[in-house]
Every structure is written in structure tokens, then in C-alpha cells.
Amino acid sequence: MKNKYTYVWVSLIVLVFGIIVIPRIIDRIKSGTVVQNDRMNVKDNSGELAYVLLNGKKRRVPEFAFTNQDSLLISNTDYEGKVFVVEFFFTTCPSICPIMNKNLVEIQNEFGENPDFGIASFSITPEHDTPKVLKEYAERYGITDLDWNLMTGDQEKIYDLANAGFNIFAAEVPDAPGGFEHSGMFALIDKNGYIRSRVDKFGNPIVYYRGAITEEQGTNEHGETEQISALKKDIEKLLQE
């Protein structure tokens, strides 16, 4: 008999809850306040800087050692304590490299006087891009920052650095413009040698920054937006860390 009364009371409570609460929920749905509140509760993390992870661990710059445009041996240790940008390019590239290096020259002009900033450019056609060729290329593009090294060396090691070390695609493709194909992305490295990236509004890292679209252009023919303005802001953030 006791259980019977218990069931009756539970049923009455559920009925009262339904009469009072459900109409309010329906009104909120109709007015759109449920959706609005849900949006307000989703944190927009865009603009924050995250670590790029590999198998759950912070991804560091791989070790490297190559010859620069001044015939000096440059390694990853030369960038210790610096915020720097990494790119893969080649001097005879007829497509995206001129845009990429125009963007990097703008970045150089903004941060080049800061001793804690640098740029590392690796040639994917090292047999052609000798130190002499790289030096002429640097002069042609207005590359003046002493911490901007254009590097050449063993092709297999450079390709391994690009594809396995940074996961930035580079390959010899005979049908591609210039005979080689590579990603137009930039990697951003913090003072401790970790690859960093801003995150999107869902908290996911963008990982790399589009280097082949200028700020002036805004978007390319594929509808992709420029990320140079974001890269500049993120360099500034890392310099202040």
C-alpha cells in the first residue's frame, strides 16, 4: 500500500513539473533564447596560441644543420631563444614562392630589428640553390635581417625535414610549375623551440599559416583568407612571452 502511494506522489510531481516547466521551455525555443544562451556558453578561443601536438606531446623543431647564403653552417641551436618563422621554397619557383617571400619581407620589416626574432628558409632545390644563388636571391628580395637564413644542403635531409619534421609537403613533381611542388605554409616557432599556432573558435589549432596570400589580396581564388595579419599578431604575442 505504501508503494502504491509513493507511485502516486511521483506521478503528481512529474505532472506538475510538466505543467510549469515545459511551456517555459517551449516559449524559450520559440523566442530563440535557448540557442542564444548555448552560443554564449561556447567559448570562442580564436586568437589564443596553442602548442602543436604529436602523439599527445608538444612538437619541437627537429634538429637541422645546413649552409646559409653566407656559406655559414646554421643549425637549430642558432635559433634558440628566438621566435622564428619557417618556410620551404626554391629560388626558381614561378608560382607561390615570390608571394611567400614578399610576405616574409613585410614581416622582416616589422620585426627584424628585434634580436629575438628570425626566419628560417629551406631550399627544396639545393643542387641549384647554392649559397651564391641564395645570396643573390636575398639581395633581390630585400632580405637584410641577419637572423634570416636561406639554407641549402643535402636534398634528402631537407625533404625529410619538410615532410617528416614539420609535416609541410615538399616533393619533386615534373608536371608542377618549376618541376617541384610544395606547401605554401609557414610554421611559427616559440623561444623554446616549440611549434605554436593560434586556434580557431572551436579550440582547434590551425597548425600552420597560409603564406601565399597577401594581406592586400585578402582571399584567393579558392576562397581561402590571408593569415599574414594573424601571423604578425602571434609573433608579437610570442615575443612577449
Coordinates of N, CA and C in Angstrom, one line a residue:
M1 N 0.8 -1.2 0.0 CA 0.0 0.0 0.0 C 0.9 1.3 0.0
K2 N 2.0 1.2 0.7 CA 2.9 2.3 0.8 C 3.5 2.6 -0.5
N3 N 3.9 1.5 -1.3 CA 4.5 1.7 -2.6 C 3.5 2.3 -3.5
K4 N 2.3 1.9 -3.4 CA 1.2 2.5 -4.3 C 1.1 4.0 -4.1
Y5 N 1.1 4.5 -2.8 CA 1.0 5.9 -2.6 C 2.3 6.6 -3.1
T6 N 3.4 6.0 -3.0 CA 4.7 6.5 -3.5 C 4.6 6.8 -5.0
Y7 N 4.1 5.8 -5.7 CA 4.0 6.0 -7.2 C 3.0 7.1 -7.5
V8 N 2.0 7.2 -6.7 CA 1.0 8.3 -7.0 C 1.7 9.7 -6.8
W9 N 2.4 9.8 -5.7 CA 3.1 11.1 -5.5 C 4.1 11.4 -6.5
V10 N 4.9 10.4 -7.0 CA 5.9 10.7 -8.0 C 5.2 11.1 -9.3
S11 N 4.1 10.5 -9.6 CA 3.3 10.8 -10.8 C 2.8 12.3 -10.7
L12 N 2.3 12.7 -9.6 CA 1.8 14.0 -9.4 C 3.0 15.1 -9.6
I13 N 4.2 14.7 -9.0 CA 5.3 15.7 -9.2 C 5.7 15.8 -10.6
V14 N 5.8 14.7 -11.3 CA 6.1 14.8 -12.8 C 5.1 15.6 -13.5
L15 N 3.8 15.4 -13.2 CA 2.7 16.1 -13.9 C 2.9 17.6 -13.6
V16 N 3.1 18.0 -12.4 CA 3.2 19.4 -12.0 C 4.4 20.0 -12.7
F17 N 5.6 19.3 -12.7 CA 6.8 19.8 -13.4 C 6.5 20.0 -14.9
G18 N 5.8 19.1 -15.5 CA 5.4 19.3 -16.9 C 4.5 20.5 -17.2
I19 N 3.6 20.7 -16.3 CA 2.7 21.8 -16.5 C 3.4 23.1 -16.3
I20 N 4.3 23.2 -15.4 CA 5.0 24.5 -15.1 C 6.2 24.8 -16.0
V21 N 7.0 23.8 -16.2 CA 8.3 24.0 -16.9 C 8.3 23.8 -18.4
I22 N 7.6 22.8 -18.9 CA 7.6 22.6 -20.3 C 7.1 23.8 -21.1
P23 N 6.0 24.4 -20.8 CA 5.6 25.6 -21.5 C 6.7 26.7 -21.6
R24 N 7.4 26.9 -20.5 CA 8.5 27.9 -20.5 C 9.6 27.5 -21.5
I25 N 9.9 26.2 -21.5 CA 11.0 25.7 -22.5 C 10.5 26.0 -23.9
I26 N 9.2 25.7 -24.2 CA 8.7 25.9 -25.5 C 8.8 27.4 -25.9
D27 N 8.4 28.3 -24.9 CA 8.5 29.7 -25.2 C 9.9 30.1 -25.5
R28 N 10.9 29.6 -24.8 CA 12.3 29.9 -25.0 C 12.7 29.5 -26.4
I29 N 12.3 28.3 -26.8 CA 12.7 27.8 -28.1 C 12.1 28.7 -29.2
K30 N 10.8 29.1 -29.0 CA 10.2 29.9 -30.0 C 10.9 31.3 -30.1
S31 N 11.3 31.8 -28.9 CA 11.9 33.1 -28.9 C 13.4 33.1 -29.3
G32 N 14.0 31.9 -29.4 CA 15.4 31.7 -29.8 C 16.3 31.9 -28.6
T33 N 15.9 32.0 -27.4 CA 16.8 32.3 -26.3 C 17.6 31.0 -25.9
V34 N 17.1 29.8 -26.2 CA 17.8 28.6 -25.9 C 19.1 28.6 -26.7
V35 N 18.9 28.8 -28.0 CA 20.1 28.8 -28.9 C 21.0 29.9 -28.6
Q36 N 20.5 31.1 -28.3 CA 21.3 32.3 -27.9 C 22.2 32.0 -26.7
N37 N 21.6 31.4 -25.7 CA 22.3 31.1 -24.5 C 23.4 30.0 -24.7
D38 N 23.0 29.0 -25.6 CA 24.0 28.0 -25.9 C 25.2 28.6 -26.6
R39 N 25.0 29.6 -27.5 CA 26.1 30.2 -28.2 C 27.0 31.0 -27.2
M40 N 26.3 31.6 -26.2 CA 27.1 32.4 -25.2 C 27.9 31.5 -24.3
N41 N 27.5 30.2 -24.1 CA 28.2 29.3 -23.3 C 29.4 28.6 -24.0
V42 N 29.5 28.8 -25.4 CA 30.6 28.2 -26.1 C 31.7 29.2 -26.1
K43 N 32.9 28.9 -25.6 CA 34.0 29.8 -25.5 C 34.6 29.9 -26.9
D44 N 34.8 31.1 -27.3 CA 35.5 31.4 -28.6 C 37.0 31.6 -28.3
N45 N 37.8 30.6 -28.6 CA 39.2 30.6 -28.3 C 40.0 31.1 -29.5
S46 N 39.4 31.6 -30.5 CA 40.2 32.1 -31.7 C 41.1 33.2 -31.2
G47 N 42.3 33.2 -31.7 CA 43.3 34.2 -31.3 C 44.3 33.7 -30.3
E48 N 43.9 32.7 -29.5 CA 44.8 32.1 -28.5 C 45.8 31.3 -29.2
L49 N 47.0 31.1 -28.5 CA 48.1 30.3 -29.1 C 48.2 29.0 -28.4
A50 N 48.3 27.9 -29.2 CA 48.3 26.6 -28.6 C 49.7 25.9 -29.1
Y51 N 50.0 24.8 -28.4 CA 51.1 24.0 -28.9 C 50.6 23.0 -29.9
V52 N 51.4 22.8 -30.9 CA 51.1 21.8 -31.9 C 51.5 20.4 -31.3
L53 N 50.6 19.5 -31.2 CA 50.9 18.2 -30.6 C 51.2 17.1 -31.6
L54 N 52.0 16.2 -31.2 CA 52.2 14.9 -32.0 C 52.2 13.8 -31.0
N55 N 51.2 12.9 -31.1 CA 51.0 11.8 -30.2 C 50.9 12.3 -28.7
G56 N 50.2 13.4 -28.6 CA 50.0 13.9 -27.3 C 51.1 14.7 -26.7
K57 N 52.2 14.9 -27.4 CA 53.3 15.6 -26.9 C 53.6 16.9 -27.7
K58 N 54.1 17.9 -27.0 CA 54.4 19.2 -27.7 C 55.4 18.9 -28.8
R59 N 55.1 19.4 -30.0 CA 56.0 19.2 -31.1 C 57.1 20.2 -31.2
R60 N 58.4 19.8 -31.2 CA 59.5 20.7 -31.2 C 60.1 20.8 -32.6
V61 N 60.9 21.8 -32.8 CA 61.6 21.9 -34.1 C 62.6 20.8 -34.2
P62 N 62.6 20.0 -35.3 CA 63.6 18.9 -35.4 C 65.0 19.5 -35.5
E63 N 66.0 18.7 -35.2 CA 67.4 19.2 -35.4 C 67.7 19.3 -36.9
F64 N 68.5 20.3 -37.2 CA 68.9 20.5 -38.6 C 70.3 21.3 -38.6
A65 N 71.0 21.2 -39.7 CA 72.2 21.9 -39.9 C 72.5 22.0 -41.4
F66 N 72.4 23.2 -41.9 CA 72.6 23.5 -43.3 C 73.4 24.8 -43.5
T67 N 73.8 25.0 -44.8 CA 74.6 26.1 -45.1 C 73.8 27.3 -45.6
N68 N 74.0 28.5 -45.1 CA 73.2 29.6 -45.5 C 73.8 30.4 -46.7
Q69 N 73.2 31.5 -47.0 CA 73.6 32.3 -48.1 C 75.0 33.0 -48.0
D70 N 75.5 33.0 -46.7 CA 76.8 33.5 -46.5 C 77.8 32.4 -46.3
S71 N 77.4 31.2 -46.7 CA 78.3 30.0 -46.6 C 78.6 29.6 -45.1
L72 N 77.7 30.0 -44.2 CA 77.9 29.7 -42.8 C 77.0 28.5 -42.5
L73 N 77.5 27.6 -41.6 CA 76.7 26.5 -41.1 C 75.7 27.0 -40.1
I74 N 74.5 26.8 -40.3 CA 73.4 27.2 -39.4 C 72.6 26.0 -39.0
S75 N 72.4 25.9 -37.6 CA 71.6 24.8 -37.1 C 70.5 25.3 -36.3
N76 N 69.7 24.4 -35.8 CA 68.5 24.8 -34.9 C 69.0 25.5 -33.7
T77 N 70.2 25.2 -33.2 CA 70.7 25.9 -32.0 C 70.9 27.4 -32.2
D78 N 71.1 27.8 -33.5 CA 71.2 29.2 -33.7 C 69.9 30.0 -33.5
Y79 N 68.8 29.3 -33.4 CA 67.5 29.9 -33.2 C 67.0 29.8 -31.8
E80 N 67.9 29.2 -30.9 CA 67.4 29.0 -29.5 C 67.2 30.4 -28.9
G81 N 66.1 30.5 -28.2 CA 65.7 31.8 -27.5 C 65.1 32.8 -28.5
K82 N 64.8 32.4 -29.7 CA 64.2 33.3 -30.7 C 62.8 32.8 -31.1
V83 N 62.0 33.7 -31.4 CA 60.7 33.4 -32.1 C 61.1 33.4 -33.6
F84 N 60.7 32.4 -34.4 CA 61.0 32.4 -35.8 C 60.0 31.7 -36.6
V85 N 60.0 32.1 -37.9 CA 59.1 31.5 -38.9 C 59.9 30.6 -39.8
V86 N 59.3 29.5 -40.2 CA 59.9 28.5 -41.1 C 59.2 28.4 -42.4
E87 N 59.9 28.4 -43.5 CA 59.3 28.1 -44.8 C 60.2 27.2 -45.6
F88 N 59.6 26.6 -46.6 CA 60.3 25.8 -47.6 C 60.0 26.4 -49.0
F89 N 61.0 26.6 -49.8 CA 60.9 27.4 -51.0 C 61.9 27.0 -52.0
F90 N 62.0 27.6 -53.2 CA 63.1 27.5 -54.1 C 63.2 28.7 -55.0
T91 N 64.4 29.1 -55.3 CA 64.6 30.4 -56.0 C 64.0 30.5 -57.4
T92 N 63.9 29.4 -58.0 CA 63.3 29.4 -59.4 C 61.8 29.2 -59.4
C93 N 61.2 29.1 -58.3 CA 59.7 28.9 -58.2 C 59.0 30.0 -58.9
P94 N 58.1 29.6 -59.9 CA 57.4 30.6 -60.7 C 56.0 31.0 -60.1
S95 N 55.6 30.3 -59.0 CA 54.2 30.5 -58.6 C 54.1 31.1 -57.2
I96 N 54.2 30.3 -56.1 CA 53.8 30.9 -54.8 C 55.0 31.4 -54.0
C97 N 56.2 31.0 -54.4 CA 57.4 31.5 -53.6 C 57.6 33.0 -53.6
P98 N 57.4 33.7 -54.7 CA 57.6 35.1 -54.7 C 56.6 35.8 -53.8
I99 N 55.4 35.3 -53.7 CA 54.4 35.8 -52.8 C 54.8 35.5 -51.3
M100 N 55.2 34.3 -51.1 CA 55.6 33.9 -49.7 C 56.7 34.8 -49.2
N101 N 57.7 35.0 -50.1 CA 58.8 35.8 -49.6 C 58.6 37.3 -49.6
K102 N 57.6 37.8 -50.4 CA 57.2 39.1 -50.2 C 56.5 39.3 -48.9
N103 N 55.7 38.3 -48.5 CA 55.1 38.4 -47.1 C 56.1 38.4 -46.0
L104 N 57.1 37.5 -46.2 CA 58.1 37.4 -45.2 C 59.0 38.7 -45.1
V105 N 59.2 39.3 -46.2 CA 59.9 40.6 -46.2 C 59.2 41.6 -45.4
E106 N 57.8 41.6 -45.5 CA 57.0 42.5 -44.7 C 57.1 42.2 -43.2
I107 N 57.1 40.9 -42.9 CA 57.3 40.5 -41.5 C 58.7 40.9 -41.0
Q108 N 59.7 40.7 -41.9 CA 61.1 41.1 -41.5 C 61.1 42.6 -41.2
N109 N 60.5 43.4 -42.0 CA 60.5 44.9 -41.9 C 59.8 45.3 -40.6
E110 N 58.9 44.5 -40.1 CA 58.2 44.8 -38.9 C 58.9 44.3 -37.6
F111 N 59.6 43.1 -37.7 CA 60.2 42.6 -36.5 C 61.7 42.4 -36.6
G112 N 62.3 42.7 -37.8 CA 63.7 42.4 -38.0 C 64.7 43.0 -37.0
E113 N 64.3 44.2 -36.5 CA 65.2 44.8 -35.5 C 65.2 44.2 -34.1
N114 N 64.2 43.3 -33.9 CA 64.1 42.6 -32.6 C 65.1 41.5 -32.6
P115 N 66.1 41.5 -31.7 CA 67.1 40.4 -31.7 C 66.6 39.0 -31.4
D116 N 65.3 39.0 -30.9 CA 64.7 37.7 -30.5 C 63.8 37.2 -31.6
F117 N 64.0 37.7 -32.8 CA 63.2 37.2 -34.0 C 64.1 36.8 -35.1
G118 N 63.6 35.8 -35.9 CA 64.3 35.3 -37.0 C 63.5 34.6 -38.0
I119 N 64.0 34.2 -39.1 CA 63.3 33.5 -40.2 C 64.2 32.4 -40.7
A120 N 63.7 31.2 -40.9 CA 64.5 30.1 -41.5 C 63.8 29.6 -42.8
S121 N 64.6 29.8 -43.9 CA 64.0 29.4 -45.2 C 64.9 28.2 -45.7
F122 N 64.3 27.1 -46.1 CA 65.0 26.0 -46.6 C 64.7 25.8 -48.1
S123 N 65.7 25.7 -48.9 CA 65.5 25.5 -50.3 C 65.3 24.0 -50.6
I124 N 64.2 23.7 -51.4 CA 63.9 22.3 -51.8 C 64.6 21.9 -53.1
T125 N 65.4 22.9 -53.7 CA 66.2 22.6 -54.9 C 67.7 22.9 -54.5
P126 N 68.2 22.2 -53.6 CA 69.6 22.6 -53.1 C 70.7 22.5 -54.1
E127 N 70.5 21.6 -55.1 CA 71.6 21.5 -56.1 C 71.7 22.7 -56.9
H128 N 70.6 23.4 -57.2 CA 70.6 24.7 -57.9 C 70.9 25.8 -57.0
D129 N 70.2 25.8 -55.8 CA 70.3 26.9 -54.9 C 71.6 26.9 -54.0
T130 N 72.7 27.2 -54.6 CA 74.0 27.3 -53.9 C 74.0 28.5 -53.0
P131 N 74.9 28.7 -52.1 CA 75.0 29.9 -51.3 C 75.1 31.1 -52.2
K132 N 75.8 31.1 -53.3 CA 75.9 32.2 -54.2 C 74.5 32.6 -54.7
V133 N 73.7 31.6 -55.2 CA 72.4 31.8 -55.7 C 71.5 32.4 -54.6
L134 N 71.6 31.8 -53.5 CA 70.7 32.3 -52.3 C 71.1 33.7 -51.9
K135 N 72.4 34.1 -52.0 CA 72.8 35.4 -51.7 C 72.2 36.4 -52.7
E136 N 72.2 36.1 -54.0 CA 71.7 36.9 -55.0 C 70.2 37.1 -54.8
Y137 N 69.5 36.0 -54.5 CA 68.1 36.0 -54.2 C 67.7 36.9 -53.1
A138 N 68.5 36.8 -52.0 CA 68.3 37.6 -50.8 C 68.4 39.1 -51.1
E139 N 69.4 39.5 -51.9 CA 69.6 40.9 -52.3 C 68.5 41.3 -53.2
R140 N 68.0 40.5 -54.1 CA 66.9 40.8 -55.0 C 65.6 41.1 -54.2
Y141 N 65.4 40.4 -53.2 CA 64.1 40.5 -52.4 C 64.2 41.5 -51.3
G142 N 65.4 42.0 -51.0 CA 65.5 42.9 -49.9 C 65.6 42.2 -48.5
I143 N 66.2 41.1 -48.5 CA 66.4 40.3 -47.3 C 67.6 40.8 -46.6
T144 N 67.4 41.5 -45.5 CA 68.6 42.2 -44.8 C 68.8 41.7 -43.3
D145 N 67.8 41.1 -42.8 CA 67.9 40.6 -41.4 C 69.0 39.5 -41.3
L146 N 69.9 39.8 -40.4 CA 71.0 38.8 -40.2 C 70.5 37.5 -39.6
D147 N 69.3 37.5 -39.0 CA 68.7 36.3 -38.5 C 67.7 35.6 -39.5
W148 N 67.8 36.0 -40.7 CA 67.0 35.4 -41.8 C 68.0 34.6 -42.6
N149 N 68.0 33.3 -42.4 CA 68.9 32.4 -43.1 C 68.2 31.6 -44.2
L150 N 68.7 31.7 -45.4 CA 68.3 30.9 -46.6 C 69.2 29.8 -46.7
M151 N 68.7 28.6 -46.5 CA 69.6 27.4 -46.3 C 69.5 26.4 -47.5
T152 N 70.7 25.8 -47.7 CA 70.8 24.7 -48.7 C 71.7 23.6 -48.1
G153 N 71.6 22.4 -48.7 CA 72.3 21.3 -48.2 C 71.9 20.0 -48.9
D154 N 72.0 18.9 -48.2 CA 71.6 17.6 -48.7 C 70.1 17.6 -49.0
Q155 N 69.7 17.3 -50.2 CA 68.3 17.3 -50.6 C 67.4 16.3 -49.8
E156 N 67.9 15.1 -49.6 CA 67.2 14.1 -48.8 C 66.9 14.6 -47.4
K157 N 67.9 15.2 -46.8 CA 67.7 15.7 -45.4 C 66.7 16.9 -45.4
I158 N 66.7 17.7 -46.4 CA 65.8 18.9 -46.4 C 64.4 18.4 -46.6
Y159 N 64.2 17.4 -47.5 CA 62.9 16.8 -47.8 C 62.4 16.1 -46.5
D160 N 63.3 15.4 -45.8 CA 62.8 14.7 -44.6 C 62.4 15.8 -43.5
L161 N 63.2 16.9 -43.5 CA 62.8 17.9 -42.5 C 61.5 18.5 -42.8
A162 N 61.2 18.7 -44.1 CA 59.9 19.3 -44.5 C 58.8 18.3 -44.2
N163 N 58.9 17.1 -44.8 CA 57.7 16.2 -44.8 C 57.5 15.5 -43.5
A164 N 58.6 15.0 -42.8 CA 58.5 14.3 -41.6 C 58.7 15.2 -40.4
G165 N 59.7 16.2 -40.5 CA 59.9 17.0 -39.4 C 58.9 18.0 -39.1
F166 N 58.4 18.7 -40.1 CA 57.4 19.8 -40.0 C 56.0 19.4 -40.5
N167 N 56.0 18.3 -41.3 CA 54.8 17.9 -42.0 C 54.3 19.0 -42.9
I168 N 55.2 19.6 -43.6 CA 55.0 20.6 -44.6 C 55.4 20.0 -45.9
F169 N 54.5 19.8 -46.8 CA 54.7 19.0 -48.0 C 55.7 19.6 -48.9
A170 N 56.7 18.8 -49.4 CA 57.6 19.2 -50.5 C 58.0 17.9 -51.3
A171 N 58.0 18.0 -52.6 CA 58.3 16.9 -53.5 C 58.7 17.4 -54.9
E172 N 59.4 16.5 -55.5 CA 59.8 16.8 -56.9 C 58.7 16.2 -57.8
V173 N 58.0 17.1 -58.5 CA 56.9 16.8 -59.4 C 57.1 17.4 -60.8
P174 N 57.5 16.6 -61.7 CA 57.9 17.1 -63.0 C 56.8 18.0 -63.7
D175 N 55.5 17.6 -63.5 CA 54.4 18.4 -64.1 C 54.1 19.7 -63.4
A176 N 54.6 19.9 -62.2 CA 54.3 21.1 -61.4 C 55.1 22.3 -62.0
P177 N 54.6 23.5 -61.7 CA 55.3 24.7 -62.1 C 56.7 24.7 -61.5
G178 N 57.7 24.8 -62.4 CA 59.1 24.8 -61.9 C 59.6 23.4 -61.6
G179 N 58.8 22.3 -61.7 CA 59.2 20.9 -61.5 C 59.2 20.5 -60.1
F180 N 58.7 21.3 -59.2 CA 58.6 20.9 -57.8 C 57.3 21.4 -57.2
E181 N 56.8 20.7 -56.2 CA 55.6 21.1 -55.6 C 55.8 21.2 -54.1
H182 N 55.3 22.2 -53.5 CA 55.4 22.3 -52.0 C 54.3 23.2 -51.4
S183 N 54.2 23.0 -50.1 CA 53.1 23.7 -49.4 C 53.5 25.2 -49.3
G184 N 52.5 26.1 -49.3 CA 52.8 27.5 -49.1 C 52.6 27.9 -47.7
M185 N 52.8 27.0 -46.8 CA 52.5 27.3 -45.4 C 53.8 27.7 -44.6
F186 N 53.5 28.5 -43.6 CA 54.6 28.9 -42.6 C 54.4 28.2 -41.3
A187 N 55.5 27.9 -40.7 CA 55.4 27.3 -39.3 C 55.9 28.4 -38.3
L188 N 55.3 28.5 -37.2 CA 55.7 29.5 -36.2 C 56.3 28.8 -35.0
I189 N 57.5 29.2 -34.6 CA 58.2 28.6 -33.5 C 58.4 29.6 -32.4
D190 N 58.2 29.1 -31.1 CA 58.4 30.0 -30.0 C 59.9 29.9 -29.5
K191 N 60.2 30.7 -28.5 CA 61.6 30.8 -28.0 C 62.1 29.5 -27.4
N192 N 61.3 28.6 -27.1 CA 61.7 27.3 -26.5 C 61.8 26.2 -27.6
G193 N 61.6 26.6 -28.8 CA 61.7 25.6 -29.9 C 60.4 24.8 -30.2
Y194 N 59.3 25.2 -29.6 CA 58.0 24.5 -29.9 C 57.3 25.1 -31.0
I195 N 56.6 24.3 -31.8 CA 55.8 24.8 -32.9 C 54.5 25.3 -32.3
R196 N 54.1 26.5 -32.6 CA 52.9 27.1 -32.0 C 51.9 27.5 -33.1
S197 N 50.7 27.7 -32.7 CA 49.6 28.1 -33.6 C 48.5 28.7 -32.9
R198 N 47.8 29.6 -33.5 CA 46.5 30.1 -32.9 C 45.5 29.0 -33.1
V199 N 44.4 29.1 -32.4 CA 43.3 28.2 -32.5 C 42.1 28.8 -33.1
D200 N 41.2 28.0 -33.7 CA 40.0 28.6 -34.3 C 39.0 28.7 -33.2
K201 N 37.8 29.1 -33.5 CA 36.8 29.4 -32.5 C 36.3 28.1 -31.8
F202 N 36.6 27.0 -32.3 CA 36.3 25.7 -31.7 C 37.4 25.2 -30.8
G203 N 38.5 25.9 -30.8 CA 39.6 25.5 -29.9 C 40.6 24.6 -30.7
N204 N 40.4 24.4 -32.0 CA 41.3 23.5 -32.7 C 42.5 24.4 -33.3
P205 N 43.8 23.9 -33.2 CA 44.9 24.7 -33.8 C 44.8 24.7 -35.3
I206 N 45.1 25.8 -35.9 CA 45.2 25.9 -37.4 C 46.5 25.3 -37.8
V207 N 47.5 25.0 -36.9 CA 48.8 24.4 -37.1 C 49.7 25.3 -37.9
Y208 N 49.4 25.6 -39.2 CA 50.3 26.4 -40.0 C 49.5 27.6 -40.5
Y209 N 50.3 28.6 -41.0 CA 49.7 29.8 -41.5 C 49.9 29.9 -43.1
R210 N 48.8 30.3 -43.7 CA 48.9 30.4 -45.2 C 49.9 31.5 -45.6
G211 N 50.9 31.2 -46.3 CA 51.9 32.1 -46.7 C 51.8 32.7 -48.1
A212 N 51.0 32.1 -48.9 CA 50.9 32.5 -50.3 C 49.7 33.5 -50.6
I213 N 49.2 34.1 -49.6 CA 48.1 35.1 -49.8 C 48.5 36.4 -49.1
T214 N 48.5 37.5 -49.8 CA 49.0 38.7 -49.1 C 47.8 39.3 -48.3
E215 N 48.1 40.2 -47.4 CA 47.1 40.9 -46.7 C 46.3 41.8 -47.6
E216 N 46.9 42.4 -48.6 CA 46.2 43.2 -49.5 C 45.2 42.4 -50.4
Q217 N 45.6 41.2 -50.7 CA 44.8 40.4 -51.5 C 43.5 39.9 -50.7
G218 N 43.7 39.6 -49.5 CA 42.6 39.2 -48.6 C 42.2 37.7 -48.8
T219 N 41.7 37.4 -49.9 CA 41.3 36.0 -50.2 C 41.8 35.6 -51.6
N220 N 42.0 34.3 -51.8 CA 42.5 33.8 -53.1 C 41.3 33.3 -53.9
E221 N 41.6 32.7 -55.1 CA 40.6 32.2 -56.0 C 39.8 31.0 -55.4
H222 N 40.4 30.4 -54.4 CA 39.7 29.3 -53.7 C 38.9 29.7 -52.5
G223 N 38.8 31.0 -52.3 CA 38.0 31.5 -51.1 C 38.8 31.4 -49.8
E224 N 40.1 31.1 -49.8 CA 40.9 31.0 -48.6 C 41.3 32.4 -48.2
T225 N 41.3 32.7 -46.9 CA 41.6 34.0 -46.5 C 43.1 34.1 -46.1
E226 N 43.6 35.3 -46.1 CA 45.0 35.5 -45.8 C 45.2 35.3 -44.3
Q227 N 46.4 34.9 -43.9 CA 46.7 34.7 -42.5 C 48.0 35.4 -42.0
I228 N 48.5 36.3 -42.9 CA 49.7 37.0 -42.6 C 49.4 38.0 -41.4
S229 N 48.2 38.6 -41.4 CA 47.9 39.5 -40.3 C 47.8 38.8 -39.0
A230 N 47.3 37.6 -39.0 CA 47.2 36.8 -37.8 C 48.6 36.4 -37.4
L231 N 49.5 36.0 -38.4 CA 50.8 35.6 -38.0 C 51.6 36.7 -37.4
K232 N 51.4 37.9 -37.9 CA 52.1 39.1 -37.3 C 51.7 39.3 -35.8
K233 N 50.4 39.2 -35.5 CA 49.9 39.3 -34.2 C 50.4 38.2 -33.3
D234 N 50.6 37.0 -33.8 CA 51.0 35.9 -33.0 C 52.5 35.9 -32.8
I235 N 53.3 36.5 -33.7 CA 54.7 36.7 -33.5 C 54.9 37.7 -32.3
E236 N 54.1 38.7 -32.3 CA 54.2 39.7 -31.2 C 53.8 39.1 -29.9
K237 N 52.8 38.2 -29.9 CA 52.5 37.5 -28.6 C 53.6 36.7 -28.1
L238 N 54.2 35.9 -29.0 CA 55.3 35.0 -28.6 C 56.6 35.8 -28.1
L239 N 56.8 37.0 -28.8 CA 57.9 37.8 -28.4 C 57.8 38.3 -26.9
Q240 N 56.5 38.4 -26.5 CA 56.2 39.0 -25.2 C 56.2 37.9 -24.1
E241 N 56.2 36.6 -24.5 CA 56.2 35.5 -23.6 C 57.5 35.4 -22.8

